[in-house]
Amino acid sequence: MRGMHFGSRLRAFESNEKGSMTILAVTLLMAAALLGGLAVDVMRFENRRTQMQNALDLCVLNAASLRQTLDEKTVFRDCVVKAGMTGTITNLTVTKGTSSKTVSASATETLPTMFIGLLGMNTLTVQATSSAAERVGNVEIALVLDLSGSMAGSRITNLKIAAKEFVRTLLEEDVNNRILITVVPYNGSVNLGNQLAAKYNLTNVPHNTTNSPDLRNIRCVDLPDAAFAGTAISRTTAMPAASFVDPVTFYGEVNAFLSPTSRGAAPVMDYNYCKTTPSAYAGNVVQLPGFTPPGEQDKVATPGKRIEYLSTFIDSLTPAGATSIHKGMRWGLAFLDPSMNSIYREFIASGQMPSALSNRPLAFGDPDVMKVIVLMSDGENTTDEFINPGYRSGSASPSAPASQRSPMSTIWLGTDGNYSMFHSGRPQDADHYVPHLGTWRATPWVNATDTGTATNLTWGQVWDRFPLGYVAWQFYSRAGISTVANTRPIFRSTIPPATMNSQLQTVCNTARNSNVLVYSISFEATVSGQTELRNCATTLSRYYVATPTTISQVFSSIAGNITKLRLTQ
C-alpha cells in the first residue's frame, strides 16, 4: 500500500504545473536585462562614434580650406583638441594641388562595455573616417580667331560682339585670376608683336630706320615643319621671322615702265604675310592674359577691368590677308604649354603681367586645370608663302649680328630715286638693267649726270619699297632675263593647302592627346574648312556651325559649357 501511495504522489508531482511561469518569467527578465544592457552599450558606442565623426568632419573641413595658410596638420590637430575628441588619430593625409586641397583622416577608440561583457565582449572598437576637399578650378583658354580678309563686314562686327560676351561670361566673377584667356588673332600668319617675339630666337626680323612703313610690331614666324610636332615652341631654336613683303600686288604685265612712286609699285600692307599694327598692345597681335604696358597693371586689377581691357583689344582687331588655320592653332597650343611660364615670369618682372600668374600655365596633366582652345575660321587654308633664305628682311646695318641682317640685294637706288639691278652672266659693260630707261649699262644708275654714288639696298629694303611682282616684272621680265612665273619662285616658296591641313590635324591630335578641349567654329566656312574644323574638335559635340546671326549664341554656348565643366570636374 505504501508503494502504491508513493507512486501516486510521484505521478501527481509530475503532472503538477504550479510555478512554471515563474521560471519563464525569470528567464525572460534576465534576457530583457541583457538586451537593455546591450542597448545601453550600443547607445554609448553610437554616441561616441557620432562625436568622433562630427569632430573629424569639422577638423578636415578646417584643414582643407584654401583660405587659411597655416600648416594643415597643425590646424587639424588643434581642432581635434578643441573638439574634445578622445580617440586616437590613425591616419592624417594632406594632398595639395595648385588650387586644390584634400585632407583625409581616420580615428579609433576602444570603448569598455558595461553589460555585454557577460557575453564575452569586454570592449567595442569605435572607428570614424572623414575626407574634405576644396577646389577652385583653373581654366586656361586660347581664343584663336580668324582675321583673314574674308572676315570683313558683318562677320567681323558680329565676331567682336560674340567674343566680348564670351570674355565677360567667363571673367566677370574671376576674382583670383583663375581663368586665363590668350587671344590669338591669325590670318596668313600669327603676329607675336615685338615684345613677345623678343622672347624667342627670331632671325631676319623686319627692320628699317625710318619706320615708314612701320615695321616695329611686325613679328610673324615662318614656322619650320618640325615646329608642328609637340606642344611647346622652343625659345632657343632659331626661327626666321616672316619678311615684310607684298607677294600679291601686280598691275598688268605691260611692256612699259611703272614708276616706283606710282600706286602699282607700292606694297599693299593688307597683302603682307604679317599685318602691321599700331602697337604691341592693340591690333592683330597676340594678347597674353593681363598683358599691359609696363606699370599699367592697375588696368587689369579686377574682373571688371580685365573685361574692359580685353574688350578694347578685341575691338582693335581688323581683317586682312590670307588664311593659315594651322598656324593659329599651333600658336594657340604653344601658349597653353607650361614652358610659357618662363615668359610669364619675365613679363611679371617687368610689370606687364599680374603676379598671380607666376605659376601659370600649369602642366597639361595637372588635375587643377582645364585647358581649352576655341578655334574659329570663316574659310579654309589658302596657299602659304614665305620668302626664301637669301632674300629675307632684316637689319640693314652691317654691324648687326649675321642672323639679324638682311642679305644685300643686286638692286641699287640712284640719287634721283630711280633704280638699277645687276644681273650676273651679262657682258661686263651691260650687266646693270635700268628699268626707267629700259636699257643696260656697266655700272649702277646714279642719276642723269652720273654724279654721286648709288646705294646698294638690302633685300629687306627692296621689299619695303616694292611688291614681289614689281621686282619680277620690272627688273627681270622686262629685262628679258626671265618670265614673271619663273622669277617669283626665286624669291618665295609656297606650301599647298593639303600640307597645311595635314599640319593642322597633327596639332589637333596633339592637343587632344594632351587633354586639351578643342572647340571649333565654322563661321560660314567653305566645305573644306568645315571638314578640317570638324576633324579638329575634341568631339563632334564641340564642333559648331555659325552664321553672323548665330555666332553670339555659339560663343555663349561654349562659355557656358566651359563654366559647367569648371564647376563639376
XYZ file of C-alpha atoms in Angstrom:
569
model
C 0.000 0.000 0.000
C 2.796 2.247 0.844
C 4.443 1.727 -2.549
C 1.231 2.399 -4.326
C 0.805 5.647 -2.357
C 4.340 6.828 -3.249
C 3.814 6.114 -6.909
C 0.605 8.051 -6.879
C 2.281 11.043 -5.316
C 5.091 10.882 -7.834
C 2.693 10.919 -10.706
C 0.814 13.838 -9.141
C 4.064 15.856 -8.797
C 4.957 15.068 -12.353
C 1.689 16.382 -13.633
C 1.595 19.446 -11.336
C 2.271 22.744 -13.372
C 2.289 25.167 -10.490
C 5.338 27.553 -10.566
C 6.287 27.018 -14.266
C 5.518 30.665 -15.199
C 7.893 31.876 -12.522
C 10.799 30.107 -14.184
C 9.830 31.537 -17.567
C 9.447 34.965 -16.073
C 12.895 34.826 -14.528
C 14.390 33.687 -17.822
C 12.682 36.444 -19.754
C 13.654 39.015 -17.173
C 17.285 38.063 -17.469
C 17.079 38.241 -21.277
C 15.415 41.637 -21.091
C 18.072 42.922 -18.740
C 20.752 41.655 -21.078
C 19.068 43.306 -24.047
C 18.724 46.518 -22.100
C 22.381 46.411 -21.241
C 23.204 45.732 -24.891
C 21.139 48.738 -25.885
C 22.987 50.898 -23.394
C 26.363 49.748 -24.694
C 25.249 50.209 -28.287
C 23.954 53.674 -27.468
C 27.243 54.557 -25.780
C 29.088 53.211 -28.833
C 26.962 55.172 -31.285
C 27.182 58.379 -29.270
C 30.959 58.122 -29.130
C 31.165 57.273 -32.847
C 28.952 60.257 -33.725
C 31.056 62.573 -31.590
C 34.223 61.285 -33.243
C 32.741 61.550 -36.735
C 31.486 65.079 -36.151
C 34.871 66.129 -34.819
C 36.692 64.592 -37.770
C 34.288 66.171 -40.264
C 34.753 69.609 -38.718
C 38.509 69.355 -38.482
C 39.193 68.084 -42.009
C 36.980 70.875 -43.329
C 39.001 73.472 -41.415
C 42.301 71.999 -42.586
C 41.167 71.722 -46.239
C 40.138 75.355 -46.501
C 42.041 77.218 -49.207
C 41.513 80.445 -47.310
C 43.831 79.523 -44.432
C 47.583 79.481 -44.916
C 48.693 77.619 -41.757
C 50.061 74.093 -41.810
C 47.120 71.782 -42.465
C 48.160 69.121 -39.939
C 48.619 71.726 -37.219
C 45.172 73.163 -37.947
C 43.637 69.686 -37.859
C 45.233 68.607 -34.546
C 44.376 71.888 -32.852
C 40.793 71.458 -33.975
C 40.669 67.877 -32.660
C 41.806 69.009 -29.215
C 39.279 71.844 -29.087
C 36.513 69.485 -30.197
C 37.276 67.242 -27.226
C 37.748 64.126 -29.300
C 39.339 61.397 -27.144
C 40.095 58.838 -29.859
C 43.454 58.149 -31.460
C 44.136 59.549 -34.919
C 45.278 56.596 -37.009
C 45.717 58.429 -40.315
C 46.042 62.019 -41.492
C 46.752 62.706 -45.161
C 47.042 66.094 -46.862
C 47.136 66.342 -50.658
C 47.665 69.777 -52.164
C 47.460 70.984 -55.744
C 47.931 74.421 -57.219
C 44.333 75.382 -56.480
C 43.004 72.410 -54.520
C 43.492 70.731 -51.199
C 42.258 67.391 -49.847
C 42.525 66.337 -46.189
C 41.636 62.792 -45.086
C 41.690 61.446 -41.535
C 40.644 58.394 -39.556
C 40.462 57.724 -35.829
C 39.776 54.813 -33.493
C 38.916 54.354 -29.809
C 38.471 51.315 -27.574
C 35.277 51.631 -25.505
C 34.833 49.309 -22.445
C 31.402 47.715 -22.256
C 29.144 47.857 -19.208
C 26.800 44.932 -19.795
C 27.582 42.871 -22.843
C 30.778 41.716 -21.216
C 28.501 38.952 -19.909
C 28.587 37.697 -23.494
C 32.360 37.838 -23.614
C 32.553 41.280 -25.315
C 34.510 43.422 -22.874
C 35.266 46.222 -25.369
C 33.892 47.813 -28.531
C 36.087 49.481 -31.186
C 34.808 52.875 -32.328
C 36.061 53.980 -35.756
C 35.456 57.042 -37.944
C 36.845 58.331 -41.203
C 36.382 61.639 -42.970
C 37.668 63.495 -46.009
C 37.196 67.023 -47.275
C 38.349 68.753 -50.424
C 38.217 72.303 -51.663
C 38.937 73.153 -55.261
C 38.934 76.332 -57.299
C 39.038 75.306 -60.937
C 41.687 76.910 -63.129
C 40.944 77.386 -66.801
C 43.471 78.346 -69.470
C 41.981 79.309 -72.829
C 43.470 80.132 -76.212
C 40.913 82.076 -78.244
C 42.139 81.561 -81.819
C 40.329 83.933 -84.178
C 40.418 84.093 -87.978
C 41.081 87.664 -89.168
C 41.598 86.973 -92.869
C 40.253 89.423 -95.430
C 37.001 87.496 -95.876
C 36.067 88.401 -92.282
C 35.364 91.997 -93.322
C 31.882 93.460 -92.979
C 29.190 91.903 -90.815
C 31.345 88.926 -89.939
C 33.976 90.879 -88.012
C 31.314 93.081 -86.428
C 29.375 90.114 -85.093
C 32.516 88.235 -84.124
C 33.630 91.108 -81.912
C 30.258 91.188 -80.161
C 30.366 87.429 -79.595
C 33.990 87.351 -78.430
C 33.458 90.188 -75.938
C 30.414 88.447 -74.491
C 32.462 85.249 -74.217
C 35.102 87.140 -72.240
C 32.537 88.771 -69.971
C 30.766 85.493 -69.183
C 33.971 83.785 -68.133
C 35.750 86.605 -66.313
C 33.022 88.539 -64.507
C 33.371 86.522 -61.266
C 37.031 85.567 -61.640
C 38.359 87.463 -58.635
C 41.511 85.355 -58.207
C 42.787 85.215 -61.803
C 41.895 81.532 -62.145
C 40.678 81.928 -65.735
C 43.268 82.985 -68.289
C 42.363 83.967 -71.842
C 45.025 84.390 -74.523
C 43.705 85.901 -77.746
C 45.491 84.588 -80.847
C 44.469 86.526 -83.985
C 45.631 84.919 -87.209
C 45.341 85.330 -90.957
C 48.200 84.188 -93.177
C 50.328 84.101 -90.038
C 50.323 84.978 -86.323
C 51.846 88.304 -85.300
C 53.585 87.993 -81.928
C 54.281 91.712 -81.632
C 57.784 92.927 -80.869
C 57.776 92.305 -77.113
C 56.555 88.705 -77.160
C 58.678 87.951 -80.241
C 61.745 89.159 -78.341
C 61.304 86.139 -76.047
C 62.058 83.818 -78.970
C 65.127 83.391 -81.150
C 63.863 85.063 -84.320
C 66.204 85.721 -87.203
C 65.896 88.230 -90.062
C 63.385 90.375 -88.204
C 61.853 93.081 -90.471
C 63.601 96.375 -89.865
C 64.034 99.830 -91.242
C 65.493 103.032 -89.900
C 62.728 105.420 -90.913
C 59.716 103.479 -89.533
C 57.969 104.085 -92.826
C 56.354 101.692 -93.312
C 56.211 100.989 -89.578
C 57.712 97.538 -89.118
C 58.338 97.766 -85.383
C 55.443 95.471 -84.455
C 55.608 93.069 -87.390
C 56.786 89.842 -85.795
C 55.384 86.758 -87.505
C 57.294 83.489 -87.762
C 57.827 81.206 -90.736
C 57.375 78.043 -88.697
C 59.535 75.137 -89.906
C 57.834 71.774 -90.446
C 59.355 70.380 -87.244
C 57.588 73.064 -85.195
C 54.201 71.423 -85.788
C 55.129 68.490 -83.553
C 54.770 68.678 -79.774
C 53.122 71.336 -77.648
C 55.856 73.891 -76.903
C 57.594 76.167 -79.380
C 61.253 76.496 -78.432
C 62.542 79.823 -77.193
C 66.089 78.954 -78.224
C 65.733 77.340 -81.640
C 66.454 79.866 -84.388
C 63.328 80.553 -86.461
C 63.082 83.017 -89.363
C 60.720 85.925 -88.973
C 58.295 86.390 -91.827
C 59.587 89.071 -94.154
C 57.685 92.252 -94.787
C 56.717 91.743 -98.403
C 53.681 92.080 -100.626
C 53.612 88.839 -102.673
C 50.342 89.590 -104.455
C 50.069 93.068 -105.947
C 50.673 93.373 -109.684
C 49.076 95.795 -112.150
C 49.378 94.074 -115.507
C 52.381 92.891 -117.480
C 52.589 95.753 -119.945
C 55.901 96.382 -121.653
C 56.272 99.803 -120.095
C 57.993 101.312 -117.110
C 55.960 101.638 -113.909
C 57.334 104.425 -111.724
C 58.479 103.361 -108.228
C 56.296 106.140 -106.832
C 53.163 105.013 -108.654
C 50.328 103.199 -106.936
C 51.206 99.917 -108.601
C 54.744 99.969 -107.259
C 53.919 100.477 -103.588
C 53.400 97.381 -101.414
C 49.868 96.832 -100.170
C 50.157 96.145 -96.456
C 46.959 94.121 -96.345
C 48.575 91.574 -98.652
C 51.631 91.217 -96.467
C 52.214 87.908 -94.670
C 52.264 89.767 -91.367
C 49.987 92.762 -90.985
C 51.301 95.985 -89.480
C 49.718 97.071 -86.212
C 49.909 100.358 -84.282
C 51.388 98.871 -81.103
C 52.292 95.685 -79.250
C 49.084 96.004 -77.214
C 46.428 96.512 -79.876
C 45.566 95.344 -83.357
C 46.275 91.915 -84.780
C 48.884 90.853 -82.250
C 48.789 88.096 -79.648
C 47.308 89.244 -76.329
C 48.571 87.259 -73.342
C 46.445 87.218 -70.146
C 46.586 90.599 -68.421
C 49.404 91.840 -70.667
C 49.803 95.613 -70.438
C 52.486 98.248 -70.934
C 54.943 98.395 -68.011
C 53.489 99.951 -64.898
C 49.871 99.744 -66.070
C 48.765 96.594 -64.257
C 46.076 98.598 -62.471
C 44.147 98.385 -65.769
C 43.617 94.631 -65.204
C 43.416 94.591 -61.400
C 39.783 93.433 -61.136
C 37.483 91.200 -63.174
C 35.633 94.255 -64.468
C 38.843 95.958 -65.558
C 40.132 92.793 -67.224
C 36.899 92.503 -69.167
C 37.081 96.144 -70.241
C 40.751 95.904 -71.238
C 40.299 92.712 -73.249
C 37.132 94.040 -74.884
C 39.005 97.134 -76.045
C 41.678 94.879 -77.503
C 39.078 92.799 -79.368
C 37.599 95.975 -80.823
C 41.030 96.824 -82.283
C 41.147 93.693 -84.477
C 40.909 94.204 -88.249
C 40.528 91.633 -91.054
C 43.122 91.356 -93.819
C 45.179 88.793 -95.682
C 45.064 85.067 -96.316
C 44.156 82.131 -94.065
C 46.557 79.795 -92.260
C 44.443 77.948 -89.718
C 47.290 75.589 -88.890
C 49.483 78.473 -87.681
C 46.762 79.921 -85.472
C 46.118 76.508 -83.930
C 49.830 75.814 -83.479
C 50.497 79.014 -81.575
C 47.273 78.583 -79.591
C 48.525 75.232 -78.290
C 52.002 76.639 -77.596
C 50.537 79.392 -75.408
C 48.917 76.724 -73.195
C 52.195 74.856 -72.738
C 53.799 75.168 -69.262
C 57.049 76.265 -70.925
C 55.341 79.659 -71.309
C 55.861 80.088 -67.560
C 59.345 81.498 -68.137
C 57.883 84.173 -70.414
C 55.102 84.914 -67.916
C 57.674 85.417 -65.164
C 59.748 87.770 -67.279
C 56.695 89.890 -68.092
C 55.661 89.835 -64.430
C 59.128 91.114 -63.508
C 58.773 93.976 -65.988
C 55.356 94.910 -64.573
C 53.427 93.751 -67.620
C 51.510 90.715 -66.292
C 49.769 90.014 -62.951
C 51.992 88.481 -60.262
C 49.210 85.968 -59.528
C 50.183 84.190 -62.768
C 53.710 83.322 -61.600
C 52.989 79.569 -61.645
C 51.000 79.519 -64.873
C 50.403 77.963 -67.318
C 50.010 74.724 -65.384
C 51.144 71.338 -66.652
C 48.869 69.543 -69.105
C 48.351 66.655 -66.663
C 47.638 68.862 -63.638
C 44.200 67.932 -62.229
C 43.713 71.532 -61.128
C 43.471 72.963 -64.634
C 41.274 72.673 -67.684
C 42.948 73.752 -70.908
C 40.794 74.896 -73.819
C 41.306 76.032 -77.396
C 38.451 77.792 -79.178
C 39.339 77.761 -82.889
C 37.282 79.850 -85.311
C 37.582 80.209 -89.082
C 35.369 81.513 -91.836
C 37.250 79.797 -94.657
C 39.930 77.230 -95.340
C 43.698 77.066 -95.521
C 44.973 79.013 -98.510
C 48.412 78.517 -100.028
C 51.096 79.659 -97.618
C 54.014 81.687 -98.943
C 57.365 82.619 -97.471
C 60.476 84.396 -98.663
C 63.389 82.072 -99.366
C 66.645 82.245 -97.421
C 68.964 84.762 -99.012
C 66.168 87.218 -99.733
C 64.717 87.813 -96.283
C 64.139 91.039 -94.418
C 66.312 92.153 -91.524
C 68.606 94.912 -90.360
C 70.391 96.951 -92.984
C 73.258 97.666 -90.597
C 76.478 95.781 -91.410
C 77.275 95.776 -87.688
C 74.123 93.822 -86.803
C 74.544 90.104 -85.953
C 74.588 87.996 -89.087
C 71.305 86.304 -88.166
C 69.616 89.696 -87.928
C 70.985 91.214 -91.130
C 69.117 91.259 -94.388
C 71.205 89.976 -97.324
C 72.411 92.575 -99.777
C 70.376 92.658 -102.953
C 71.532 93.255 -106.505
C 69.322 96.341 -106.730
C 70.730 99.855 -106.426
C 68.988 103.131 -105.609
C 70.137 106.226 -107.510
C 70.235 109.670 -106.020
C 67.317 110.694 -108.233
C 65.013 107.965 -106.911
C 65.442 105.603 -109.857
C 66.801 102.086 -109.637
C 69.023 99.618 -111.455
C 69.744 95.915 -110.991
C 72.862 93.859 -111.551
C 72.476 90.538 -113.428
C 75.348 88.058 -113.483
C 76.151 86.348 -116.752
C 75.731 89.507 -118.740
C 78.615 91.299 -120.521
C 80.520 93.478 -118.061
C 79.718 96.616 -119.995
C 75.991 95.856 -119.879
C 75.194 93.934 -116.702
C 73.089 96.560 -114.899
C 69.489 96.935 -116.094
C 67.844 100.361 -115.685
C 64.040 99.923 -115.760
C 63.012 103.579 -116.184
C 65.178 103.749 -119.341
C 64.726 100.150 -120.409
C 68.469 99.979 -121.095
C 71.613 98.246 -119.855
C 74.801 99.840 -118.557
C 78.102 98.846 -116.942
C 77.547 100.431 -113.528
C 74.625 101.093 -111.190
C 72.421 104.015 -112.171
C 73.075 107.148 -110.081
C 71.349 109.998 -111.885
C 71.249 111.680 -115.282
C 74.653 113.321 -114.772
C 76.142 110.196 -113.252
C 77.473 112.137 -110.290
C 77.483 110.823 -106.778
C 77.060 107.268 -105.559
C 74.181 104.823 -105.808
C 73.085 102.935 -102.699
C 73.079 99.161 -102.656
C 69.832 98.039 -100.991
C 69.308 95.005 -98.800
C 66.513 92.670 -99.840
C 64.581 93.859 -96.811
C 64.813 97.415 -98.120
C 63.668 96.226 -101.543
C 60.536 94.627 -100.037
C 59.898 97.839 -98.103
C 59.602 99.590 -101.452
C 58.133 97.095 -103.939
C 55.717 94.197 -104.224
C 57.416 90.993 -105.286
C 55.524 91.138 -108.591
C 57.001 94.557 -109.401
C 60.532 93.222 -108.971
C 59.765 90.127 -111.069
C 58.354 92.202 -113.919
C 60.314 95.438 -113.946
C 63.748 94.020 -113.095
C 63.570 90.551 -114.681
C 60.854 90.080 -117.267
C 61.177 93.475 -118.990
C 64.924 92.965 -118.983
C 64.457 89.718 -120.884
C 66.055 87.659 -118.089
C 63.068 85.506 -117.175
C 59.299 85.408 -117.106
C 57.356 86.560 -114.042
C 56.165 82.997 -113.444
C 59.738 81.711 -113.383
C 61.071 84.634 -111.375
C 58.662 84.507 -108.449
C 59.945 81.099 -107.190
C 63.451 82.591 -106.972
C 62.249 84.752 -104.105
C 59.490 82.784 -102.463
C 58.285 79.249 -101.863
C 54.774 78.005 -101.237
C 53.119 75.389 -99.059
C 49.964 73.830 -100.557
C 46.702 73.678 -98.580
C 46.892 69.873 -98.375
C 50.141 70.125 -96.394
C 48.712 72.885 -94.219
C 45.640 70.741 -93.486
C 47.864 67.834 -92.500
C 49.868 70.059 -90.166
C 46.631 71.385 -88.673
C 45.389 67.895 -87.849
C 48.775 66.992 -86.363
C 48.398 69.892 -83.934
C 44.752 68.999 -83.213
C 45.701 65.411 -82.401
C 48.500 66.597 -80.143
C 46.081 68.893 -78.320
C 43.562 66.104 -77.765
C 46.286 63.737 -76.557
C 47.399 66.432 -74.108
C 43.898 66.659 -72.565
C 43.153 69.989 -74.207
C 39.491 70.546 -75.019
C 39.212 71.829 -78.576
C 36.063 73.680 -79.596
C 35.938 74.586 -83.280
C 33.622 77.046 -85.005
C 32.868 77.088 -88.712
C 31.769 80.676 -89.312
C 30.273 80.322 -92.797
C 33.412 78.404 -93.761
C 33.939 76.574 -97.040
C 33.270 72.852 -97.328
C 36.968 72.077 -96.956
C 37.240 74.396 -93.977
C 34.231 72.783 -92.329
C 35.822 69.355 -92.689
C 39.120 70.434 -91.150
C 37.429 72.280 -88.282
C 35.096 69.369 -87.565
C 38.009 66.927 -87.516
C 39.956 69.204 -85.178
C 37.317 69.394 -82.433
C 37.727 67.097 -79.437
C 34.328 65.566 -80.141
C 31.634 66.179 -82.707
C 29.545 67.869 -79.995
C 32.284 70.505 -79.659
C 32.116 71.460 -83.331
C 29.793 74.378 -84.114
C 28.445 75.865 -87.326
C 27.743 79.595 -87.060
C 26.304 82.418 -89.133
C 26.536 86.166 -88.475
C 23.210 85.949 -86.635
C 24.120 82.882 -84.536
C 27.800 83.462 -83.764
C 26.959 85.058 -80.407
C 24.866 82.055 -79.362
C 27.705 79.733 -80.345
C 30.279 81.579 -78.238
C 27.765 81.811 -75.387
C 27.166 78.059 -75.540
C 30.903 77.353 -75.408
C 31.381 79.748 -72.485
C 28.532 78.074 -70.628
C 29.971 74.647 -71.300
C 33.395 75.685 -70.045
C 31.860 77.163 -66.889
C 29.870 73.996 -66.219
C 32.908 71.760 -66.680
C 34.922 74.009 -64.383
C 32.406 73.569 -61.599
C 31.979 69.817 -61.974
C 35.389 68.500 -62.944
